[in-house]
GROMACS .gro file of C-alpha atoms in nm:
model
  351
    1MET     CA    1  -0.014  -0.640   1.576
    2GLU     CA    2   0.109  -0.297   1.471
    3PHE     CA    3  -0.113  -0.029   1.320
    4GLY     CA    4  -0.024   0.250   1.078
    5LEU     CA    5  -0.187   0.499   0.843
    6GLN     CA    6  -0.217   0.472   0.466
    7PHE     CA    7  -0.293   0.773   0.247
    8PHE     CA    8  -0.449   0.681  -0.086
    9PRO     CA    9  -0.591   0.991  -0.253
   10ALA     CA   10  -0.904   0.905  -0.448
   11VAL     CA   11  -1.046   1.251  -0.500
   12ALA     CA   12  -1.095   1.485  -0.794
   13PRO     CA   13  -0.999   1.855  -0.795
   14ASP     CA   14  -1.363   1.958  -0.769
   15GLU     CA   15  -1.397   1.753  -0.448
   16LYS     CA   16  -1.074   1.845  -0.271
   17SER     CA   17  -0.764   2.023  -0.396
   18ALA     CA   18  -0.425   1.856  -0.373
   19GLN     CA   19  -0.315   2.132  -0.135
   20GLN     CA   20  -0.605   2.054   0.098
   21TYR     CA   21  -0.568   1.676   0.071
   22TRP     CA   22  -0.197   1.668   0.153
   23GLY     CA   23  -0.230   1.935   0.420
   24GLU     CA   24  -0.492   1.723   0.595
   25ALA     CA   25  -0.284   1.407   0.549
   26LEU     CA   26   0.022   1.570   0.706
   27HIS     CA   27  -0.189   1.690   0.998
   28LEU     CA   28  -0.294   1.330   1.063
   29VAL     CA   29   0.066   1.213   1.024
   30SER     CA   30   0.172   1.458   1.295
   31LEU     CA   31  -0.042   1.262   1.543
   32CYS     CA   32   0.116   0.922   1.471
   33ASP     CA   33   0.401   0.924   1.724
   34ASP     CA   34   0.180   1.026   2.017
   35LEU     CA   35  -0.103   0.787   1.927
   36GLY     CA   36   0.119   0.484   1.862
   37TYR     CA   37   0.076   0.440   1.486
   38THR     CA   38   0.401   0.287   1.364
   39HIS     CA   39   0.407   0.371   0.993
   40VAL     CA   40   0.270   0.597   0.721
   41ARG     CA   41   0.235   0.492   0.357
   42THR     CA   42   0.128   0.636   0.026
   43VAL     CA   43   0.105   0.513  -0.330
   44GLU     CA   44   0.240   0.587  -0.677
   45HIS     CA   45  -0.030   0.645  -0.940
   46TYR     CA   46  -0.089   0.889  -1.222
   47PHE     CA   47  -0.341   1.090  -1.429
   48HIS     CA   48  -0.669   0.981  -1.266
   49PRO     CA   49  -0.860   1.077  -0.950
   50TYR     CA   50  -0.790   0.722  -0.830
   51GLY     CA   51  -0.443   0.775  -0.684
   52GLY     CA   52  -0.338   1.047  -0.924
   53TYR     CA   53  -0.258   1.305  -0.656
   54SER     CA   54   0.044   1.088  -0.562
   55PRO     CA   55   0.276   1.046  -0.862
   56ASN     CA   56   0.576   1.027  -0.627
   57PRO     CA   57   0.533   0.877  -0.278
   58ILE     CA   58   0.886   0.983  -0.185
   59VAL     CA   59   0.780   1.350  -0.191
   60PHE     CA   60   0.502   1.297   0.065
   61LEU     CA   61   0.709   1.066   0.284
   62THR     CA   62   0.986   1.325   0.299
   63ALA     CA   63   0.736   1.577   0.431
   64ALA     CA   64   0.598   1.312   0.670
   65ALA     CA   65   0.950   1.255   0.803
   66MET     CA   66   0.949   1.615   0.925
   67ARG     CA   67   0.621   1.564   1.116
   68THR     CA   68   0.733   1.251   1.305
   69ALA     CA   69   1.034   1.119   1.494
   70LYS     CA   70   0.962   0.746   1.526
   71THR     CA   71   0.709   0.654   1.258
   72ARG     CA   72   0.839   0.436   0.977
   73LEU     CA   73   0.793   0.563   0.621
   74ILE     CA   74   0.679   0.305   0.364
   75THR     CA   75   0.637   0.345  -0.010
   76ALA     CA   76   0.319   0.162  -0.103
   77ALA     CA   77   0.447   0.127  -0.356
   78VAL     CA   78   0.704   0.261  -0.600
   79LEU     CA   79   0.662   0.127  -0.954
   80PRO     CA   80   0.985   0.015  -1.125
   81VAL     CA   81   0.798  -0.007  -1.455
   82PHE     CA   82   0.775   0.375  -1.473
   83ASN     CA   83   1.108   0.465  -1.310
   84HIS     CA   84   1.473   0.441  -1.403
   85PRO     CA   85   1.650   0.239  -1.131
   86LEU     CA   86   1.938   0.489  -1.110
   87LYS     CA   87   1.700   0.773  -1.031
   88LEU     CA   88   1.485   0.566  -0.797
   89ALA     CA   89   1.780   0.434  -0.595
   90GLY     CA   90   1.920   0.783  -0.546
   91GLU     CA   91   1.585   0.923  -0.431
   92LEU     CA   92   1.535   0.637  -0.186
   93GLY     CA   93   1.881   0.689  -0.043
   94MET     CA   94   1.805   1.057   0.002
   95LEU     CA   95   1.478   0.989   0.187
   96ASP     CA   96   1.650   0.732   0.409
   97ALA     CA   97   1.905   0.998   0.504
   98ILE     CA   98   1.651   1.277   0.563
   99SER     CA   99   1.437   1.049   0.782
  100GLY     CA  100   1.727   0.922   0.990
  101GLY     CA  101   1.697   0.568   0.858
  102ARG     CA  102   1.319   0.520   0.886
  103LEU     CA  103   1.247   0.426   0.524
  104GLU     CA  104   1.097   0.094   0.411
  105VAL     CA  105   1.057   0.042   0.037
  106GLY     CA  106   0.747  -0.123  -0.104
  107PHE     CA  107   0.751  -0.223  -0.473
  108ALA     CA  108   0.457  -0.305  -0.700
  109ARG     CA  109   0.398  -0.388  -1.066
  110ALA     CA  110   0.123  -0.130  -1.143
  111PHE     CA  111  -0.208  -0.254  -1.280
  112LEU     CA  112  -0.394   0.038  -1.437
  113PRO     CA  113  -0.400   0.011  -1.818
  114HIS     CA  114  -0.429   0.387  -1.874
  115GLU     CA  115  -0.095   0.444  -1.697
  116PHE     CA  116   0.085   0.199  -1.926
  117ALA     CA  117  -0.078   0.359  -2.230
  118HIS     CA  118   0.025   0.713  -2.133
  119PHE     CA  119   0.382   0.607  -2.060
  120GLY     CA  120   0.396   0.407  -2.383
  121ILE     CA  121   0.488   0.081  -2.209
  122SER     CA  122   0.339  -0.258  -2.291
  123MET     CA  123   0.154  -0.433  -2.010
  124ASP     CA  124   0.307  -0.756  -2.136
  125GLU     CA  125   0.642  -0.623  -2.009
  126SER     CA  126   0.507  -0.554  -1.661
  127ARG     CA  127   0.647  -0.854  -1.475
  128ALA     CA  128   0.985  -0.843  -1.649
  129ARG     CA  129   1.026  -0.469  -1.584
  130PHE     CA  130   0.923  -0.513  -1.221
  131GLU     CA  131   1.165  -0.797  -1.153
  132GLU     CA  132   1.456  -0.632  -1.331
  133GLY     CA  133   1.393  -0.290  -1.181
  134MET     CA  134   1.360  -0.416  -0.824
  135ALA     CA  135   1.676  -0.626  -0.857
  136GLN     CA  136   1.869  -0.329  -0.997
  137VAL     CA  137   1.752  -0.094  -0.721
  138ARG     CA  138   1.860  -0.352  -0.463
  139LEU     CA  139   2.199  -0.385  -0.631
  140LEU     CA  140   2.247  -0.008  -0.630
  141LEU     CA  141   2.147   0.030  -0.265
  142GLU     CA  142   2.353  -0.261  -0.135
  143GLY     CA  143   2.674  -0.217  -0.336
  144GLU     CA  144   2.914   0.033  -0.482
  145ASN     CA  145   3.073   0.043  -0.828
  146VAL     CA  146   2.801  -0.188  -0.956
  147THR     CA  147   2.723  -0.299  -1.309
  148SER     CA  148   2.401  -0.443  -1.450
  149GLN     CA  149   2.319  -0.545  -1.806
  150GLY     CA  150   1.940  -0.551  -1.823
  151ARG     CA  151   1.675  -0.589  -2.087
  152PHE     CA  152   1.536  -0.242  -2.014
  153HIS     CA  153   1.812  -0.057  -1.827
  154THR     CA  154   2.188  -0.098  -1.830
  155PHE     CA  155   2.456   0.075  -1.622
  156GLU     CA  156   2.824   0.018  -1.557
  157ASN     CA  157   3.050   0.089  -1.259
  158VAL     CA  158   2.796   0.313  -1.081
  159THR     CA  159   2.782   0.411  -0.715
  160SER     CA  160   2.440   0.550  -0.621
  161LEU     CA  161   2.443   0.850  -0.388
  162PRO     CA  162   2.339   0.917  -0.120
  163ARG     CA  163   2.431   0.580   0.027
  164PRO     CA  164   2.150   0.430   0.239
  165THR     CA  165   2.152   0.524   0.606
  166GLN     CA  166   2.031   0.173   0.693
  167VAL     CA  167   2.290  -0.094   0.620
  168PRO     CA  168   2.293  -0.269   0.384
  169ARG     CA  169   1.964  -0.104   0.270
  170PRO     CA  170   1.612  -0.024   0.389
  171PRO     CA  171   1.377  -0.322   0.428
  172PHE     CA  172   1.190  -0.423   0.111
  173TRP     CA  173   0.820  -0.501   0.071
  174VAL     CA  174   0.639  -0.653  -0.228
  175ALA     CA  175   0.272  -0.587  -0.308
  176ALA     CA  176   0.072  -0.904  -0.374
  177LEU     CA  177  -0.296  -0.936  -0.461
  178ALA     CA  178  -0.431  -1.288  -0.493
  179THR     CA  179  -0.191  -1.516  -0.682
  180PRO     CA  180  -0.004  -1.786  -0.487
  181GLU     CA  181   0.305  -1.730  -0.702
  182SER     CA  182   0.340  -1.369  -0.581
  183PHE     CA  183   0.326  -1.471  -0.214
  184GLU     CA  184   0.561  -1.764  -0.267
  185ARG     CA  185   0.817  -1.550  -0.449
  186ALA     CA  186   0.811  -1.277  -0.184
  187GLY     CA  187   0.874  -1.535   0.088
  188ARG     CA  188   1.149  -1.709  -0.107
  189ASP     CA  189   1.325  -1.380  -0.179
  190GLY     CA  190   1.308  -1.272   0.186
  191TYR     CA  191   1.082  -0.969   0.138
  192ALA     CA  192   0.790  -0.858   0.352
  193VAL     CA  193   0.454  -0.872   0.175
  194MET     CA  194   0.184  -0.605   0.140
  195ALA     CA  195  -0.157  -0.761   0.080
  196ILE     CA  196  -0.512  -0.639   0.022
  197PRO     CA  197  -0.791  -0.847   0.181
  198LEU     CA  198  -0.979  -0.898  -0.144
  199ALA     CA  199  -0.922  -1.273  -0.139
  200GLY     CA  200  -1.142  -1.327   0.167
  201GLY     CA  201  -1.084  -1.663   0.331
  202ARG     CA  202  -0.823  -1.749   0.066
  203MET     CA  203  -0.587  -1.511   0.242
  204ARG     CA  204  -0.514  -1.778   0.505
  205GLU     CA  205  -0.376  -2.006   0.234
  206LEU     CA  206  -0.178  -1.724   0.070
  207ILE     CA  207  -0.020  -1.627   0.402
  208ARG     CA  208   0.064  -1.992   0.466
  209ILE     CA  209   0.235  -2.015   0.127
  210TYR     CA  210   0.436  -1.702   0.208
  211ARG     CA  211   0.544  -1.827   0.553
  212GLU     CA  212   0.644  -2.169   0.419
  213ALA     CA  213   0.846  -2.022   0.132
  214TRP     CA  214   1.019  -1.791   0.379
  215ALA     CA  215   1.114  -2.079   0.606
  216GLU     CA  216   1.221  -2.310   0.323
  217ALA     CA  217   1.455  -2.040   0.193
  218GLY     CA  218   1.627  -2.032   0.532
  219HIS     CA  219   1.540  -1.675   0.628
  220PRO     CA  220   1.527  -1.603   1.003
  221GLY     CA  221   1.190  -1.546   1.164
  222ARG     CA  222   0.876  -1.589   0.960
  223GLY     CA  223   0.861  -1.271   0.751
  224ARG     CA  224   0.614  -0.986   0.780
  225VAL     CA  225   0.263  -0.952   0.639
  226MET     CA  226   0.085  -0.618   0.612
  227MET     CA  227  -0.285  -0.593   0.533
  228ALA     CA  228  -0.467  -0.277   0.419
  229PHE     CA  229  -0.810  -0.179   0.552
  230HIS     CA  230  -1.049   0.114   0.541
  231MET     CA  231  -1.115   0.229   0.898
  232PHE     CA  232  -1.362   0.470   1.050
  233CYS     CA  233  -1.429   0.464   1.423
  234HIS     CA  234  -1.698   0.661   1.608
  235SER     CA  235  -1.854   0.622   1.953
  236ASP     CA  236  -2.194   0.581   1.782
  237ARG     CA  237  -2.189   0.279   1.549
  238SER     CA  238  -2.491   0.391   1.345
  239LEU     CA  239  -2.338   0.732   1.292
  240ALA     CA  240  -2.006   0.573   1.191
  241LEU     CA  241  -2.184   0.373   0.922
  242GLU     CA  242  -2.373   0.679   0.801
  243MET     CA  243  -2.061   0.898   0.782
  244ALA     CA  244  -1.840   0.641   0.610
  245ARG     CA  245  -2.085   0.484   0.364
  246GLU     CA  246  -2.084   0.732   0.077
  247PRO     CA  247  -1.711   0.817   0.089
  248LEU     CA  248  -1.620   0.447   0.096
  249ASN     CA  249  -1.862   0.361  -0.183
  250ARG     CA  250  -1.727   0.649  -0.394
  251TYR     CA  251  -1.374   0.526  -0.330
  252LEU     CA  252  -1.464   0.180  -0.456
  253LYS     CA  253  -1.634   0.319  -0.767
  254ARG     CA  254  -1.335   0.541  -0.835
  255LEU     CA  255  -1.105   0.238  -0.819
  256VAL     CA  256  -1.319   0.059  -1.076
  257ASP     CA  257  -1.333   0.371  -1.294
  258GLY     CA  258  -0.955   0.400  -1.285
  259ALA     CA  259  -0.926   0.036  -1.393
  260ARG     CA  260  -1.223   0.041  -1.633
  261HIS     CA  261  -1.016  -0.062  -1.936
  262TRP     CA  262  -1.003  -0.416  -1.790
  263LEU     CA  263  -1.380  -0.428  -1.840
  264HIS     CA  264  -1.359  -0.323  -2.205
  265GLY     CA  265  -1.128  -0.568  -2.374
  266THR     CA  266  -0.783  -0.501  -2.222
  267ASP     CA  267  -0.593  -0.827  -2.193
  268SER     CA  268  -0.241  -0.925  -2.090
  269ALA     CA  269  -0.076  -1.253  -2.003
  270ASP     CA  270   0.098  -1.072  -1.716
  271TYR     CA  271  -0.243  -1.004  -1.558
  272PRO     CA  272  -0.453  -1.320  -1.572
  273ASP     CA  273  -0.818  -1.276  -1.470
  274TYR     CA  274  -0.788  -0.905  -1.397
  275ASP     CA  275  -1.108  -0.848  -1.594
  276LYS     CA  276  -1.285  -1.075  -1.344
  277ILE     CA  277  -1.115  -0.910  -1.046
  278ILE     CA  278  -1.228  -0.563  -1.153
  279ALA     CA  279  -1.578  -0.688  -1.243
  280ASN     CA  280  -1.610  -0.833  -0.895
  281LEU     CA  281  -1.488  -0.507  -0.742
  282ASP     CA  282  -1.759  -0.327  -0.936
  283GLN     CA  283  -2.013  -0.510  -0.718
  284GLU     CA  284  -1.850  -0.412  -0.389
  285THR     CA  285  -2.005  -0.174  -0.135
  286MET     CA  286  -1.917  -0.072   0.218
  287GLU     CA  287  -2.147  -0.344   0.346
  288THR     CA  288  -1.988  -0.622   0.140
  289GLN     CA  289  -1.641  -0.499   0.239
  290MET     CA  290  -1.741  -0.503   0.605
  291ALA     CA  291  -1.883  -0.854   0.571
  292LYS     CA  292  -1.545  -0.973   0.439
  293GLY     CA  293  -1.353  -0.795   0.715
  294ALA     CA  294  -1.190  -0.561   0.463
  295ALA     CA  295  -1.350  -0.246   0.609
  296TRP     CA  296  -1.338  -0.169   0.980
  297VAL     CA  297  -1.626   0.071   1.038
  298GLY     CA  298  -1.823   0.115   1.357
  299ASP     CA  299  -1.783   0.182   1.725
  300PRO     CA  300  -1.474   0.052   1.912
  301ALA     CA  301  -1.646  -0.265   2.037
  302SER     CA  302  -1.775  -0.369   1.693
  303ILE     CA  303  -1.439  -0.294   1.531
  304ARG     CA  304  -1.260  -0.503   1.794
  305ASP     CA  305  -1.494  -0.790   1.710
  306THR     CA  306  -1.433  -0.741   1.337
  307ILE     CA  307  -1.055  -0.751   1.380
  308ALA     CA  308  -1.069  -1.059   1.602
  309SER     CA  309  -1.294  -1.240   1.355
  310TYR     CA  310  -1.073  -1.150   1.062
  311VAL     CA  311  -0.758  -1.273   1.237
  312GLU     CA  312  -0.940  -1.595   1.323
  313MET     CA  313  -1.033  -1.638   0.956
  314VAL     CA  314  -0.698  -1.562   0.791
  315GLY     CA  315  -0.444  -1.619   1.068
  316GLU     CA  316  -0.208  -1.379   1.238
  317PHE     CA  317  -0.043  -1.097   1.047
  318GLU     CA  318   0.205  -0.839   1.169
  319ILE     CA  319   0.075  -0.501   1.053
  320ALA     CA  320  -0.258  -0.338   0.968
  321SER     CA  321  -0.235  -0.031   0.743
  322LEU     CA  322  -0.543   0.187   0.782
  323GLN     CA  323  -0.693   0.416   0.523
  324VAL     CA  324  -0.863   0.678   0.740
  325ASN     CA  325  -0.934   0.985   0.523
  326PHE     CA  326  -1.068   0.801   0.219
  327ASN     CA  327  -1.240   1.008  -0.048
  328THR     CA  328  -1.413   1.306   0.117
  329ILE     CA  329  -1.391   1.209   0.485
  330ALA     CA  330  -1.338   1.537   0.672
  331VAL     CA  331  -1.006   1.575   0.848
  332ASP     CA  332  -1.169   1.649   1.185
  333ASP     CA  333  -1.373   1.330   1.158
  334ALA     CA  334  -1.065   1.132   1.057
  335GLU     CA  335  -0.872   1.273   1.354
  336ARG     CA  336  -1.146   1.179   1.600
  337SER     CA  337  -1.157   0.835   1.441
  338ILE     CA  338  -0.785   0.761   1.474
  339ARG     CA  339  -0.775   0.898   1.829
  340LEU     CA  340  -1.066   0.677   1.939
  341PHE     CA  341  -0.922   0.375   1.758
  342ALA     CA  342  -0.584   0.431   1.928
  343GLN     CA  343  -0.746   0.461   2.272
  344GLU     CA  344  -1.005   0.185   2.263
  345VAL     CA  345  -0.911  -0.063   1.988
  346MET     CA  346  -0.533  -0.076   1.947
  347PRO     CA  347  -0.451  -0.177   2.309
  348HIS     CA  348  -0.650  -0.498   2.268
  349PHE     CA  349  -0.415  -0.612   1.991
  350THR     CA  350  -0.082  -0.448   2.077
  351GLU     CA  351  -0.048  -0.541   2.445
   0.00000   0.00000   0.00000
């Protein structure tokens, strides 16, 4: 298993300024090569303390490229629904060049109703815009003098510059939550899959669907699965729980607040049961997340046990992406956490 760091800002300006948040994140990124973390990721969200400090993940990953030499840079994820494919393809090519070919591109559909409302885009177009936009970005990265007649965007005889440093393009990832169709499609199309362990024990079945679709499509290997977890490691387990509890609980509440429109009548055929998903999230706490294996909080020994139990429950996956400075976790505490995790937890799963 590989381990990397995910930066998902879920703070308001009165809690931590953007300058402070990203300065602290880049400090943690600068430790990745020496500690053995293999990737860094950040999101694309807008307008709200839940994710809103990161309207363009490419900006942060470009800065992260300057703080590392080996670490892979993963968008987690760019949102085709809010981006023109011509602009997005060019920016991705530029980051791939600046980083020396270390970019991996994660795509997602977006799910926050307030973002669609502010951009003036119907949520009922979400899936169609995602599929068209991702296909057009792939076309632009892989080929030259390309033409595409789409429902939302059309271009003719275009060569995107800069050309990707990786040939034919950087690896692609697709974000998937809990629907079998999303995992099956990612496997069939030959893309790696980014998952969130909200489905509990169902994740074993979803991973199986992904692996089988990958194999049936004739792709080599078995694909790649990345799972996202909150992580806080301290030599004293009780102190780890005490230090992480309120920041993690605030993070969860901020997620629900950012998605609150699902609880007040928002409905879309492209998002079946999202009202139930968000309602269930509204009941989550650090303790319930830990019980499901979705939060790795404790001393090294207890975290090792948590990881082993989770892998036994859902099956093997290739990459764990760790959110380590969630909400108001202090940067010094986050640094001690990732150092201890690298020294006393990672070797049990990477060697």
